Every structure is written in C-alpha cells, then in structure tokens.
Amino acid sequence: MAVDRPNSESEAGLVDACKRGDLGAFEHVYTIHSSRMKSIAFHLLGDRSDAEDAVQDAFLRIYRALAGFHGESGFQSWMYRILINCCYDAGRKRKRQPETELGFEHTAVSSNVPLQIELRRALAKIHSGHRMVFWLFEVEGFRHSEIGSILEIPEGTSRKWLFEAKRDLKRLLMEARA
Amino acid sequence: MKFECKDLERALEVPELMPDAREHARDCPGCRRELWVWAEMSRIASGLRDEWESPELWTRVRQSLDAEPKPKQVRRWDWRLMVGVAAALLIAASAALWYPMLPHPARPAQTDEAFLTDQALKQVEQAESSYAKSIEKLSHVAESKLQGTQAPLAAAYKEKLVMLDSAIAELKTTVDQNRFNAKLQAELAALYKEKQQTLQEILQREQKN
C-alpha cells in the first residue's frame, strides 16, 4: 500500500506547531497516522478495542514527550516507536489478566480470505521480530530505513529479517498445504 | 557472473541481484515458481491491513489532552544566538578594560586632565578597536535577525542602528583630528555603548519570541 509521507518541511512545521501546543496541528497528525497506527496496534494486540486504547495512549505519550523530541530520528518513526511500546505495555498488562481472551477478530472480506487466514496463522508462528518487520514492510508499506528507525535496528537487519520471515512463512504455508 | 539456481536465495535477500534472478527465471520453471510464491506472499500480505472507523477515538484523545498541561517549550539554542551571547560577553569584558582608562564623565576634569598621554591614548585606542570589533560581531548576528522580519519594531531598530553608525562614523572623524581629547573619546565610547545595548535588546527580544 502507498504510505503518506509528508515532506520534511511540512512535517517540521507540523511538529513545531504541535510543540507550541497547537491542538489543531496535533489533530492533523492524528488524521494522517491514526488509521495505520490502529492497524499496527490491532496486529499486535488482536483486538480492536485494545488497539484503539493503545493508539489513544500513544497519542497521549507523544503529546507529553513532544518537548523532548529534537528530530534525532524522524517524527514518524518516533511516533510509531512510541505506539509499539504502548502495544507491548498493553500486551504485558493483558497477560496478567488471564480471563481476557487473546483471540483475533477476522473481518476482512476478499477473494484472498483463505490465503490471508493461512498467512496470518503462519505469521503467528514465526519469530516476533521477523513478524514485525514483515508486517511493517509488506502490510503497512514502510521502507527498511523507516523500519530500522522504528524498531531501533540497523537497516540491513530489517532486510535480513524480512527475508527470513518470508522464507519461514513459505515453509509453513507449504507444510500446511501438504 | 552467471546466475544459477543456487543463487536464488541470495537474490531474494539482496534486491540488487533480483534483475539477474528474473532473467534466469525466464528459462527456469523451478526458480520462476519460487519467485512467484515470494511475490504472492507480498500480494496477500497487502490485504491483511485492518481498517475500521473509530469516530469517537479522536474525541477520547482530545479529552485526555485537555486534561494535560500544555507541553513545555524547550528553547533550542541556535548557533547565531550563541555567537551573539559570546560576543556580548566579549564586549562586556572589553568595556570593563576600556572604561577605567577614561575620565569619569560625571566628574568635571581639569583642563590638563582632559587630554590623554601617549601611553593612555595607545591603551584607549587598543581597547576601542577591540570593543568595536566585538560590537561588529554582535551587529552581524543582530542584523541578520532584523533582516528576517518586517515588524515595525524591527524597522525602528534598523533606523536607530543606522543613526548610531552615522554618529559613530562622524565622531570618529572628529576624534581622528583630535586623538588626545579624552572628552571626545568618552563620547565615542558612549555611542558604542548605546549601540551595544541596542543590539543586545534586539537579541533579547528575539530570544523571547
């Protein structure tokens, strides 16, 4: 999928406005990123309501941390890193509540549904780091440089993990069909 | 390098080798199938994205934000500002050296005291030169800030600086004709001080904005 990438000048302006406490600018950031953030959170948490809670928490943390953001990494990478941390926190919290179900909601309807279900099942079985890189690259459309920045890994590692993810997924899909 | 089937795995990891892999796959059904499976995984994956409407989510975020204090503004020190501060400190140091050498303006000097000796004049001129250079540095920083704005206050500052520069130039011409006159040197020092204060005001205002 195509990823909206604001040019660095407009992004810098938006970040400065957010830093000044301009909630209109912050809402604009939300509008640009919330959909993809929900998708990532849903991928990590498997529940829409939890995903929305994680996104809400992420935006709150982003707002609080804005003053300390100096652009060492890109704004977008920084935001998604915060989101992923929120999801991990939510996941850890949920593990301490055994009564909560960890089931996935599958609502996508397309001709690829059986293949998508197989792919999801296979994804659940591979290394979590490889899975995250696969998701960010293949599903959310991030570049390796962006993934490296979000996950705080070298760009080369992102490429390698994507290859390993696809190699393992292929093997698992073949086994499931055999 | 001739691409062979055993190179395919490496090509899947290194995108630069992919054109060779595709070329090879034209005549190799096994590798062609492998590439197709690889591409098919990407195609199916692109449909895994979950999208749904959450009309209440921004309202929830907004309510949480409203309960938050405004983010603290962290001032980033740009290099021009730092140069300005350094120049201001240098000026202050130069002024501290220069002023004691001049007669105090509040105390009327005796006629013979109103003229500097050779040694004193040399010291005054050295101090003045250093002071003027420091002000010049400060001036570059402050004027670059003034040029970036059309505000009426900025225009007033620009005008004042032009007047001060003109007065300094005029007085320097007079001083050059009468270098031993301590009163003229003191007037020149006062003009420099006025310019220094004006430049510092400009920088302070810039810092506040």
XYZ file of C-alpha atoms in Angstrom:
387
model
C 0.000 0.000 0.000
C 1.073 3.575 -0.553
C 2.311 5.381 2.507
C 1.633 9.104 3.010
C 4.993 10.737 3.526
C 4.752 14.430 4.312
C 7.795 16.287 3.027
C 10.321 17.149 5.678
C 9.486 20.875 5.568
C 5.761 20.437 6.162
C 6.453 17.788 8.786
C 8.856 20.121 10.585
C 6.199 22.860 10.554
C 3.633 20.462 11.934
C 5.984 19.280 14.659
C 6.805 22.871 15.647
C 3.101 23.726 15.829
C 2.448 20.649 17.974
C 5.331 21.645 20.241
C 3.681 25.025 20.747
C 0.599 23.173 21.981
C -1.433 23.721 18.789
C -4.104 21.037 19.095
C -5.293 21.668 15.529
C -1.864 20.602 14.279
C -1.915 17.639 16.595
C -5.306 16.603 15.234
C -3.799 16.805 11.740
C -1.054 14.408 12.837
C -3.759 12.131 14.226
C -5.695 12.260 10.951
C -2.608 11.334 8.938
C -1.438 8.466 11.125
C -4.281 7.065 13.226
C -5.534 4.578 10.647
C -2.134 2.942 10.181
C -1.497 3.106 13.905
C -4.746 1.266 14.615
C -3.811 -1.390 12.072
C -0.408 -1.957 13.674
C -1.894 -1.987 17.160
C -4.541 -4.448 16.030
C -1.867 -6.667 14.523
C -0.005 -6.665 17.839
C -2.977 -6.937 20.179
C -5.567 -8.817 18.120
C -8.499 -6.783 19.386
C -9.950 -3.548 18.016
C -10.901 -2.089 21.335
C -7.442 -2.772 22.755
C -5.905 -1.363 19.584
C -7.877 1.882 19.992
C -6.851 2.112 23.643
C -3.216 1.657 22.642
C -3.488 4.365 19.965
C -5.106 6.739 22.459
C -2.344 6.021 24.960
C 0.284 6.502 22.236
C -1.065 9.929 21.251
C -1.096 10.990 24.866
C 2.515 9.872 25.319
C 3.516 11.552 22.064
C 1.956 14.831 23.225
C 3.703 14.622 26.580
C 7.052 13.803 25.003
C 6.915 16.396 22.198
C 9.073 18.904 24.049
C 11.878 16.372 24.193
C 11.664 15.474 20.508
C 14.577 17.076 18.656
C 14.344 15.170 15.406
C 17.231 12.779 16.012
C 15.056 10.152 14.350
C 12.207 11.124 12.035
C 8.992 12.279 13.685
C 7.026 9.449 12.105
C 9.484 6.763 13.235
C 9.499 8.255 16.720
C 5.691 8.174 16.911
C 5.436 4.586 15.725
C 8.114 3.527 18.170
C 6.001 5.012 20.957
C 2.927 3.211 19.610
C 4.707 -0.150 19.537
C 5.887 0.379 23.115
C 2.296 1.165 24.136
C 1.170 -2.068 22.488
C 3.845 -4.077 24.269
C 2.804 -2.484 27.577
C -0.842 -3.279 26.865
C 0.081 -6.840 25.902
C 2.036 -7.316 29.128
C -0.832 -5.894 31.165
C -3.291 -8.207 29.467
C -1.150 -11.267 30.130
C -1.643 -10.539 33.807
C -5.426 -10.790 33.250
C -5.962 -14.450 32.265
C -9.715 -14.091 31.928
C -9.253 -11.886 28.852
C -9.354 -13.717 25.554
C -6.486 -13.218 23.160
C -8.492 -14.238 20.125
C -8.180 -12.381 16.814
C -11.114 -10.754 15.098
C -11.003 -11.514 11.397
C -13.330 -9.356 9.420
C -11.534 -8.829 6.129
C -13.629 -9.991 3.212
C -11.946 -10.615 -0.112
C -11.246 -13.401 -2.534
C -7.955 -13.945 -0.749
C -9.546 -14.716 2.599
C -8.439 -18.390 2.817
C -4.901 -17.412 1.852
C -4.955 -14.489 4.254
C -6.075 -16.742 7.088
C -3.305 -19.186 6.254
C -0.797 -16.374 6.135
C -1.995 -14.991 9.489
C -1.669 -18.424 11.057
C 1.810 -18.817 9.644
C 2.750 -15.327 10.794
C 1.789 -16.208 14.363
C 4.393 -18.994 14.292
C 7.454 -17.079 13.161
C 9.987 -15.086 15.181
C 8.332 -11.969 16.620
C 10.990 -9.596 15.288
C 10.752 -11.109 11.796
C 6.963 -10.896 12.015
C 7.067 -7.222 12.967
C 9.407 -6.368 10.076
C 7.243 -8.356 7.655
C 4.140 -6.532 8.873
C 5.623 -3.062 8.687
C 7.141 -3.648 5.249
C 4.593 -5.783 3.439
C 1.352 -4.698 5.106
C 1.936 -1.122 6.221
C 4.298 -0.132 3.430
C 7.203 1.264 5.439
C 10.704 1.367 3.966
C 13.561 -0.568 5.519
C 15.169 2.697 6.648
C 11.944 3.649 8.447
C 11.534 0.202 9.969
C 15.115 0.334 11.194
C 14.373 3.614 12.904
C 11.056 2.465 14.394
C 12.399 -0.815 15.753
C 15.846 0.627 16.518
C 17.654 -1.962 14.406
C 20.088 -1.435 11.508
C 18.510 -1.140 8.068
C 20.437 -4.248 6.950
C 18.918 -6.231 9.808
C 15.467 -5.159 8.679
C 16.224 -6.511 5.166
C 17.585 -9.758 6.566
C 14.626 -10.250 8.917
C 12.188 -9.678 6.071
C 13.948 -12.345 4.032
C 13.932 -14.755 6.979
C 10.263 -14.038 7.668
C 9.302 -14.800 4.078
C 11.453 -17.907 3.941
C 9.818 -19.258 7.155
C 6.343 -18.245 6.014
C 6.819 -20.039 2.726
C 7.913 -23.176 4.517
C 4.963 -23.041 6.929
C 2.476 -22.418 4.098
C 3.897 -25.340 2.114
C 3.666 -27.603 5.162
C 0.060 -26.574 5.773
C -0.854 -27.458 2.212
C 0.992 -30.776 2.125
C 28.629 -13.648 -13.009
C 26.346 -16.334 -14.441
C 23.213 -16.637 -12.313
C 22.394 -20.193 -11.197
C 19.532 -21.751 -9.221
C 21.661 -21.840 -6.076
C 21.967 -18.034 -6.244
C 18.219 -17.511 -5.960
C 18.072 -17.461 -2.174
C 20.756 -14.806 -2.060
C 18.891 -12.778 -4.693
C 15.747 -12.862 -2.571
C 17.721 -11.298 0.257
C 19.665 -8.784 -1.824
C 17.367 -6.745 -4.102
C 20.275 -5.708 -6.346
C 20.542 -9.315 -7.627
C 16.849 -9.513 -8.493
C 17.155 -8.443 -12.166
C 19.582 -11.333 -12.752
C 17.255 -13.704 -10.897
C 14.302 -12.674 -13.079
C 16.371 -13.098 -16.215
C 17.385 -16.580 -15.081
C 13.793 -17.483 -14.105
C 12.607 -16.954 -17.683
C 14.160 -20.274 -18.628
C 13.979 -21.996 -15.218
C 10.498 -23.186 -14.117
C 11.682 -24.004 -10.567
C 13.076 -20.546 -9.910
C 10.127 -18.948 -11.689
C 7.750 -20.693 -9.275
C 9.882 -19.671 -6.303
C 9.786 -16.022 -7.355
C 6.033 -16.240 -7.899
C 5.491 -17.658 -4.384
C 7.604 -14.856 -2.972
C 5.633 -12.176 -4.819
C 2.350 -13.846 -3.943
C 3.139 -13.606 -0.238
C 3.631 -9.862 -0.623
C 0.381 -9.556 -2.563
C -1.653 -11.452 0.026
C 0.040 -9.606 2.872
C -1.026 -6.259 1.458
C -4.635 -7.331 2.057
C -4.057 -8.086 5.725
C -4.316 -4.456 6.757
C -7.209 -3.898 9.119
C -9.138 -0.680 8.709
C -12.199 0.433 10.553
C -13.857 3.690 11.506
C -13.388 4.981 15.041
C -15.346 8.230 15.137
C -15.034 8.512 18.917
C -11.314 7.925 19.122
C -10.146 11.492 18.425
C -12.711 12.779 20.930
C -11.224 10.454 23.529
C -7.685 11.522 22.649
C -8.752 15.182 22.766
C -10.396 14.784 26.168
C -7.219 13.210 27.529
C -5.165 16.044 26.030
C -7.426 18.712 27.507
C -6.692 17.292 30.922
C -2.956 17.566 30.219
C -0.794 20.619 30.908
C 0.476 22.317 27.741
C 3.748 20.841 26.502
C 6.756 22.656 27.881
C 8.561 24.746 25.320
C 12.184 23.785 25.098
C 14.236 26.590 23.569
C 16.788 25.355 21.121
C 19.916 27.446 21.139
C 20.818 28.157 17.577
C 24.435 28.922 16.765
C 23.726 32.566 15.880
C 22.227 33.181 19.287
C 25.200 31.518 20.951
C 27.608 33.625 18.892
C 25.603 36.681 19.960
C 25.836 35.792 23.622
C 29.567 35.096 23.284
C 30.058 38.434 21.509
C 28.073 40.227 24.214
C 30.290 38.696 26.888
C 33.386 39.727 24.949
C 32.076 43.264 24.669
C 31.360 43.402 28.361
C 34.913 42.223 29.071
C 36.394 44.771 26.647
C 34.285 47.549 28.112
C 35.426 46.642 31.602
C 39.014 47.114 30.427
C 38.347 50.280 28.486
C 36.137 52.324 30.785
C 38.506 52.629 33.739
C 41.034 54.222 31.375
C 38.617 57.022 30.504
C 37.878 60.030 32.702
C 34.612 59.683 34.616
C 32.019 61.844 32.784
C 30.200 62.827 35.999
C 33.339 64.438 37.403
C 34.475 67.578 35.550
C 38.074 67.094 34.569
C 40.811 69.656 34.953
C 41.844 71.172 31.617
C 45.184 69.356 31.578
C 43.474 66.087 32.625
C 41.120 66.343 29.651
C 43.986 65.345 27.386
C 45.410 61.838 27.229
C 49.080 60.981 27.440
C 50.656 58.925 24.604
C 50.611 55.755 26.682
C 46.996 56.251 27.785
C 45.927 57.056 24.217
C 47.525 53.868 22.949
C 45.663 51.838 25.556
C 42.376 53.587 24.818
C 42.738 53.035 21.084
C 43.565 49.365 21.536
C 40.591 48.891 23.820
C 38.359 50.843 21.443
C 39.453 48.748 18.489
C 38.745 45.522 20.361
C 35.408 46.894 21.578
C 34.434 47.983 18.069
C 35.319 44.555 16.641
C 33.234 42.824 19.274
C 30.300 45.114 18.563
C 30.718 44.411 14.878
C 30.359 40.666 15.534
C 27.281 41.267 17.651
C 25.967 43.535 14.944
C 26.201 40.767 12.298
C 24.128 38.432 14.442
C 21.511 41.009 15.384
C 21.190 42.453 11.875
C 20.695 39.004 10.351
C 17.755 38.592 12.707
C 16.363 42.022 11.810
C 16.545 41.251 8.103
C 14.262 38.276 8.568
C 11.353 40.379 9.814
C 9.181 43.234 8.567
C 7.756 44.121 12.003
C 7.527 47.866 12.798
C 9.720 47.393 15.852
C 12.407 45.806 13.704
C 12.224 48.780 11.330
C 12.673 51.152 14.284
C 15.713 49.209 15.470
C 17.194 49.259 11.967
C 16.743 53.040 11.825
C 18.315 53.523 15.238
C 21.323 51.407 14.239
C 21.788 53.457 11.064
C 21.709 56.677 13.123
C 24.174 55.306 15.653
C 26.523 54.099 12.917
C 26.358 57.508 11.287
C 27.043 59.297 14.600
C 29.939 56.929 15.376
C 31.468 57.492 11.926
C 31.145 61.276 12.289
C 32.595 61.343 15.795
C 35.456 59.044 14.762
C 36.394 61.552 12.069
C 36.451 64.300 14.728
C 38.431 62.093 17.135
C 40.979 61.316 14.406
C 41.632 65.069 14.164
C 41.976 65.398 17.939
C 43.031 61.992 19.242
C 44.242 63.193 22.650
C 40.856 64.644 23.590
C 39.526 62.403 26.369
C 36.071 64.019 26.210
C 35.624 63.023 22.574
C 36.906 59.528 23.323
C 34.349 59.270 26.138
C 31.565 60.412 23.786
C 32.649 57.787 21.270
C 32.645 55.155 23.998
C 29.127 56.241 24.995
C 27.929 55.841 21.402
C 29.471 52.388 21.196
C 27.798 51.511 24.468
C 24.455 52.721 23.116
C 24.919 50.556 20.029
C 25.868 47.576 22.161
C 22.746 48.000 24.310
C 20.560 48.305 21.205
C 21.998 45.135 19.708
C 21.551 43.282 22.982
C 17.929 44.430 23.157
C 17.338 43.053 19.654
C 18.806 39.698 20.588
C 16.896 39.548 23.855
C 13.624 40.252 22.045
C 14.462 37.561 19.508
C 15.130 35.133 22.325
C 11.781 35.929 23.957
C 9.959 35.372 20.655
